[in-house]
Structure formats: C-alpha cells, structure tokens
C-alpha positions as YAML, in Angstrom:
chain: A
units: angstrom
residues:
- id: 1
  name: MET
  ca: [-180.54, 240.83, -82.41]
- id: 2
  name: GLU
  ca: [-181.27, 243.81, -84.63]
- id: 3
  name: ALA
  ca: [-177.94, 243.26, -86.37]
- id: 4
  name: LEU
  ca: [-179.16, 239.84, -87.46]
- id: 5
  name: GLN
  ca: [-182.31, 241.14, -89.15]
- id: 6
  name: GLY
  ca: [-182.26, 240.14, -92.80]
- id: 7
  name: GLN
  ca: [-179.35, 237.75, -92.38]
- id: 8
  name: PRO
  ca: [-179.85, 234.29, -93.83]
- id: 9
  name: ILE
  ca: [-180.25, 231.50, -91.31]
- id: 10
  name: ARG
  ca: [-178.71, 228.16, -92.17]
- id: 11
  name: PRO
  ca: [-181.19, 225.34, -91.83]
- id: 12
  name: LEU
  ca: [-180.36, 222.35, -89.69]
- id: 13
  name: ARG
  ca: [-179.69, 219.17, -91.65]
- id: 14
  name: ARG
  ca: [-181.20, 215.81, -90.80]
- id: 15
  name: SER
  ca: [-177.78, 214.33, -90.05]
- id: 16
  name: GLU
  ca: [-177.03, 217.17, -87.62]
- id: 17
  name: PHE
  ca: [-180.45, 216.84, -86.01]
- id: 18
  name: ASN
  ca: [-179.88, 213.11, -85.47]
- id: 19
  name: GLN
  ca: [-176.41, 213.70, -84.01]
- id: 20
  name: LEU
  ca: [-177.85, 216.24, -81.57]
- id: 21
  name: ALA
  ca: [-180.66, 213.85, -80.65]
- id: 22
  name: ASP
  ca: [-178.13, 211.05, -80.05]
- id: 23
  name: LEU
  ca: [-176.29, 213.37, -77.68]
- id: 24
  name: GLY
  ca: [-179.50, 214.02, -75.73]
- id: 25
  name: ALA
  ca: [-180.03, 217.60, -76.90]
- id: 26
  name: PHE
  ca: [-183.80, 217.17, -77.18]
- id: 27
  name: GLU
  ca: [-184.27, 214.80, -74.27]
- id: 28
  name: ASP
  ca: [-187.01, 216.83, -72.59]
- id: 29
  name: GLU
  ca: [-188.61, 218.19, -75.75]
- id: 30
  name: ARG
  ca: [-190.99, 216.85, -78.38]
- id: 31
  name: VAL
  ca: [-189.65, 218.37, -81.59]
- id: 32
  name: GLU
  ca: [-189.41, 217.39, -85.22]
- id: 33
  name: LEU
  ca: [-187.30, 218.76, -88.06]
- id: 34
  name: LEU
  ca: [-189.35, 220.48, -90.77]
- id: 35
  name: TYR
  ca: [-187.61, 222.38, -93.55]
- id: 36
  name: GLY
  ca: [-184.46, 222.79, -91.48]
- id: 37
  name: GLN
  ca: [-186.24, 224.17, -88.42]
- id: 38
  name: LEU
  ca: [-186.97, 222.60, -85.06]
- id: 39
  name: VAL
  ca: [-190.73, 222.62, -84.65]
- id: 40
  name: PRO
  ca: [-192.45, 221.79, -81.34]
- id: 41
  name: MET
  ca: [-194.91, 218.93, -81.59]
- id: 42
  name: SER
  ca: [-198.42, 219.40, -80.25]
- id: 43
  name: PRO
  ca: [-199.30, 217.54, -77.06]
- id: 44
  name: VAL
  ca: [-201.57, 214.56, -77.59]
- id: 45
  name: GLY
  ca: [-204.91, 214.29, -75.84]
- id: 46
  name: ALA
  ca: [-207.36, 211.44, -75.35]
- id: 47
  name: PRO
  ca: [-209.16, 211.74, -78.74]
- id: 48
  name: HIS
  ca: [-205.80, 211.71, -80.53]
- id: 49
  name: CYS
  ca: [-204.58, 208.69, -78.57]
- id: 50
  name: SER
  ca: [-207.81, 206.75, -79.10]
- id: 51
  name: ALA
  ca: [-207.78, 207.29, -82.87]
- id: 52
  name: LEU
  ca: [-204.09, 206.38, -83.14]
- id: 53
  name: GLU
  ca: [-204.56, 203.26, -81.04]
- id: 54
  name: ARG
  ca: [-207.37, 202.05, -83.30]
- id: 55
  name: LEU
  ca: [-205.39, 202.82, -86.46]
- id: 56
  name: THR
  ca: [-202.40, 200.95, -85.07]
- id: 57
  name: GLU
  ca: [-204.48, 197.86, -84.31]
- id: 58
  name: LEU
  ca: [-206.03, 197.82, -87.80]
- id: 59
  name: PHE
  ca: [-202.78, 198.30, -89.69]
- id: 60
  name: VAL
  ca: [-200.56, 196.02, -87.62]
- id: 61
  name: VAL
  ca: [-202.98, 193.09, -87.78]
- id: 62
  name: LYS
  ca: [-203.22, 193.30, -91.58]
- id: 63
  name: LEU
  ca: [-199.66, 194.26, -92.50]
- id: 64
  name: VAL
  ca: [-197.33, 192.64, -89.95]
- id: 65
  name: GLY
  ca: [-194.46, 190.98, -91.79]
- id: 66
  name: ARG
  ca: [-195.41, 192.68, -95.08]
- id: 67
  name: MET
  ca: [-194.70, 196.34, -94.33]
- id: 68
  name: ARG
  ca: [-193.04, 198.49, -91.67]
- id: 69
  name: ILE
  ca: [-195.66, 200.13, -89.44]
- id: 70
  name: ARG
  ca: [-194.13, 203.12, -87.69]
- id: 71
  name: ILE
  ca: [-196.03, 204.82, -84.90]
- id: 72
  name: GLN
  ca: [-194.89, 208.36, -84.07]
- id: 73
  name: MET
  ca: [-191.43, 207.62, -85.49]
- id: 74
  name: PRO
  ca: [-189.41, 209.69, -87.94]
- id: 75
  name: ILE
  ca: [-189.30, 209.36, -91.69]
- id: 76
  name: ALA
  ca: [-186.44, 210.67, -93.82]
- id: 77
  name: ALA
  ca: [-188.42, 213.13, -95.91]
- id: 78
  name: SER
  ca: [-185.46, 215.17, -97.17]
- id: 79
  name: ASP
  ca: [-182.02, 216.38, -96.14]
- id: 80
  name: GLU
  ca: [-183.69, 219.10, -94.07]
- id: 81
  name: SER
  ca: [-186.87, 217.39, -92.89]
- id: 82
  name: GLN
  ca: [-187.53, 214.49, -90.57]
- id: 83
  name: PRO
  ca: [-191.18, 214.61, -89.56]
- id: 84
  name: GLN
  ca: [-192.68, 212.18, -87.07]
- id: 85
  name: PRO
  ca: [-196.09, 211.26, -88.45]
- id: 86
  name: ASP
  ca: [-198.56, 209.51, -86.21]
- id: 87
  name: LEU
  ca: [-198.51, 206.45, -88.46]
- id: 88
  name: ALA
  ca: [-196.41, 205.62, -91.50]
- id: 89
  name: VAL
  ca: [-196.48, 202.49, -93.63]
- id: 90
  name: ALA
  ca: [-193.22, 201.77, -95.47]
- id: 91
  name: PRO
  ca: [-191.73, 198.83, -97.36]
- id: 92
  name: LEU
  ca: [-189.73, 196.42, -95.21]
- id: 93
  name: SER
  ca: [-186.56, 197.23, -97.17]
- id: 94
  name: ASP
  ca: [-186.95, 201.03, -96.92]
- id: 95
  name: GLY
  ca: [-184.41, 202.78, -94.71]
- id: 96
  name: LYS
  ca: [-182.06, 199.97, -93.78]
- id: 97
  name: GLY
  ca: [-180.03, 201.48, -90.94]
- id: 98
  name: ASP
  ca: [-181.95, 204.75, -91.20]
- id: 99
  name: HIS
  ca: [-185.49, 206.00, -91.07]
- id: 100
  name: PRO
  ca: [-187.62, 205.06, -94.09]
- id: 101
  name: ALA
  ca: [-187.64, 207.56, -96.93]
- id: 102
  name: HIS
  ca: [-190.42, 206.14, -99.09]
- id: 103
  name: PRO
  ca: [-193.57, 205.46, -97.08]
- id: 104
  name: VAL
  ca: [-196.59, 204.43, -99.13]
- id: 105
  name: LEU
  ca: [-199.01, 205.93, -96.62]
- id: 106
  name: VAL
  ca: [-198.69, 208.57, -93.92]
- id: 107
  name: ILE
  ca: [-201.41, 209.39, -91.39]
- id: 108
  name: GLU
  ca: [-201.59, 212.37, -89.07]
- id: 109
  name: VAL
  ca: [-204.22, 212.47, -86.34]
- id: 110
  name: SER
  ca: [-205.08, 216.12, -86.03]
- id: 111
  name: HIS
  ca: [-206.82, 217.58, -83.03]
- id: 112
  name: THR
  ca: [-205.00, 220.87, -82.45]
- id: 113
  name: SER
  ca: [-202.52, 220.80, -85.35]
- id: 114
  name: LEU
  ca: [-204.85, 220.91, -88.35]
- id: 115
  name: THR
  ca: [-203.27, 223.95, -90.01]
- id: 116
  name: MET
  ca: [-199.76, 222.51, -89.64]
- id: 117
  name: ASP
  ca: [-200.87, 219.10, -90.89]
- id: 118
  name: ARG
  ca: [-202.62, 220.54, -93.95]
- id: 119
  name: ARG
  ca: [-200.21, 223.25, -95.00]
- id: 120
  name: VAL
  ca: [-196.71, 222.34, -93.85]
- id: 121
  name: LYS
  ca: [-196.80, 218.56, -93.54]
- id: 122
  name: GLY
  ca: [-199.10, 218.10, -96.52]
- id: 123
  name: LYS
  ca: [-196.66, 220.04, -98.68]
- id: 124
  name: LEU
  ca: [-193.68, 218.14, -97.28]
- id: 125
  name: TYR
  ca: [-195.25, 214.70, -97.79]
- id: 126
  name: ALA
  ca: [-196.26, 215.63, -101.36]
- id: 127
  name: GLU
  ca: [-192.74, 216.91, -102.11]
- id: 128
  name: CYS
  ca: [-191.14, 213.67, -100.95]
- id: 129
  name: GLY
  ca: [-193.62, 211.63, -103.01]
- id: 130
  name: VAL
  ca: [-195.82, 209.99, -100.37]
- id: 131
  name: PRO
  ca: [-198.61, 208.65, -102.60]
- id: 132
  name: GLU
  ca: [-201.34, 208.82, -99.97]
- id: 133
  name: TYR
  ca: [-201.66, 211.10, -96.96]
- id: 134
  name: TRP
  ca: [-204.53, 210.96, -94.48]
- id: 135
  name: ILE
  ca: [-205.52, 213.57, -91.94]
- id: 136
  name: VAL
  ca: [-207.80, 212.22, -89.23]
- id: 137
  name: ASN
  ca: [-209.54, 215.53, -88.55]
- id: 138
  name: ILE
  ca: [-210.88, 215.13, -85.00]
- id: 139
  name: PRO
  ca: [-212.65, 218.54, -84.68]
- id: 140
  name: ASP
  ca: [-214.66, 218.07, -87.90]
- id: 141
  name: GLU
  ca: [-215.02, 214.29, -87.42]
- id: 142
  name: VAL
  ca: [-213.81, 213.46, -90.93]
- id: 143
  name: VAL
  ca: [-210.86, 211.76, -92.58]
- id: 144
  name: GLU
  ca: [-209.19, 213.72, -95.37]
- id: 145
  name: VAL
  ca: [-207.49, 211.48, -97.93]
- id: 146
  name: HIS
  ca: [-204.93, 213.32, -100.06]
- id: 147
  name: THR
  ca: [-203.57, 211.60, -103.18]
- id: 148
  name: SER
  ca: [-201.76, 212.31, -106.45]
- id: 149
  name: PRO
  ca: [-198.72, 214.28, -105.25]
- id: 150
  name: GLU
  ca: [-197.37, 216.58, -107.93]
- id: 151
  name: ALA
  ca: [-195.17, 219.67, -107.80]
- id: 152
  name: GLY
  ca: [-195.23, 219.81, -103.98]
- id: 153
  name: ALA
  ca: [-199.00, 219.52, -103.58]
- id: 154
  name: TYR
  ca: [-201.64, 216.84, -103.50]
- id: 155
  name: GLN
  ca: [-203.90, 217.13, -106.52]
- id: 156
  name: SER
  ca: [-206.81, 215.25, -105.00]
- id: 157
  name: CYS
  ca: [-208.54, 215.34, -101.62]
- id: 158
  name: ARG
  ca: [-211.51, 213.21, -100.70]
- id: 159
  name: ILE
  ca: [-213.40, 213.71, -97.45]
- id: 160
  name: PHE
  ca: [-214.82, 210.68, -95.62]
- id: 161
  name: ARG
  ca: [-217.58, 211.34, -93.07]
- id: 162
  name: SER
  ca: [-219.52, 209.49, -90.40]
- id: 163
  name: GLY
  ca: [-220.90, 206.21, -91.70]
- id: 164
  name: GLU
  ca: [-218.22, 205.88, -94.39]
- id: 165
  name: VAL
  ca: [-215.22, 203.56, -94.55]
- id: 166
  name: VAL
  ca: [-211.73, 204.58, -95.69]
- id: 167
  name: LYS
  ca: [-209.49, 202.07, -97.46]
- id: 168
  name: PRO
  ca: [-205.84, 202.78, -98.28]
- id: 169
  name: SER
  ca: [-205.34, 202.45, -102.03]
- id: 170
  name: ALA
  ca: [-202.27, 200.24, -101.54]
- id: 171
  name: PHE
  ca: [-204.11, 197.97, -99.06]
- id: 172
  name: PRO
  ca: [-207.83, 197.88, -99.86]
- id: 173
  name: GLU
  ca: [-208.28, 194.92, -97.51]
- id: 174
  name: ILE
  ca: [-207.88, 197.36, -94.59]
- id: 175
  name: GLU
  ca: [-211.20, 198.99, -93.82]
- id: 176
  name: VAL
  ca: [-211.17, 201.98, -91.48]
- id: 177
  name: PRO
  ca: [-214.64, 203.15, -90.39]
- id: 178
  name: VAL
  ca: [-214.60, 206.91, -89.79]
- id: 179
  name: ASP
  ca: [-216.85, 206.46, -86.75]
- id: 180
  name: LEU
  ca: [-214.32, 204.10, -85.17]
- id: 181
  name: LEU
  ca: [-211.71, 206.89, -85.14]
- id: 182
  name: MET
  ca: [-213.98, 209.55, -83.70]
- id: 183
  name: ARG
  ca: [-215.11, 207.94, -80.47]
- id: 184
  name: ASP
  ca: [-213.21, 207.98, -77.18]
...
C-alpha cells in the first residue's frame, strides 16, 4: 500500500457504476456514486422515513402526470456522479432510458448526514444546475432552501422554521408545513 501513496486514483464513471450494479456488485450495499467514488449511504431511521413519506404524499398528489417524482432513486448528475436524493422532481421527458439529468428540485432528508448533504451534495447539485435544493434538517427542525446555483455553489439559502410553510418556486401550489415534516 505504501507504494501507492501519491499515485492518482481513477474515478469510477457512471456507466461503469451502472454496469457493476446491473451485475449485482452492490446487491447487499447502499452506496451512491459521488465524484467518482463509492460512498456508503446513511441508514434511515423513523424521523427520516416519516418526513419522506409526507413529502412523497404532497408532491405526488400535486404533480402526478406533470412531472417525474423520484423517491430515493438516482439522478445523472455528471459522468462521475449519480447521487440518490430522497426526492427529486424532474420533467417527464428528462432521462428517457436513463436517470434524469435535469431535476428542477432535489430534497434530502438529513438526520445523520447533514455535513454530507450540505457540503458534498450541495456542491454537486449546484454544479449540475439543480435550481432548488432543500435539506430537511431533522436535528435542528428546519428546512434549508438553497437556490441560485452559480459556480458550483448555491448563492442563496433561506431557513424555514416551525410554524412556516415552504413552497417550491417551480410549484407554489405545493405547501409544505415545516411542522408536518418534523413529527413522527
């Protein structure tokens, strides 16, 4: 191993990752591809599941037939990244035969993965041009709404707290009460 110190490591490509997945290479693992690396996904607990279930109900009811609602499914973020956000909203025509590459909204429910969701995934979603990225921050009981992606970072972040309602900018008819997401 010492002989490998300092040697460049070739990142895994999305196409290779998908081929390996099709062969069953990750059958017993929860991993996603981020910047060419296999990254273990955090286990999901009851607060995470409850929030995601409520988000799913709200978005599916309002957007069925209009948009693709993907729950814990991959998006084609780049040649070297295929994250699996908790919820993604993409145009019906996006990703024919492949995972969507241009979601209009991505939501991560974060209980134990807050640092990863803010730093790594936030950067990735901004780089691939996701216009709106939410982090349902379970420990702090807030929803962070990141907008205006530019140069690999979101330029704006608004925090919604207890008693407030979040509305996606692309679908203002969907009202998401923060309190609804924070109860078991």
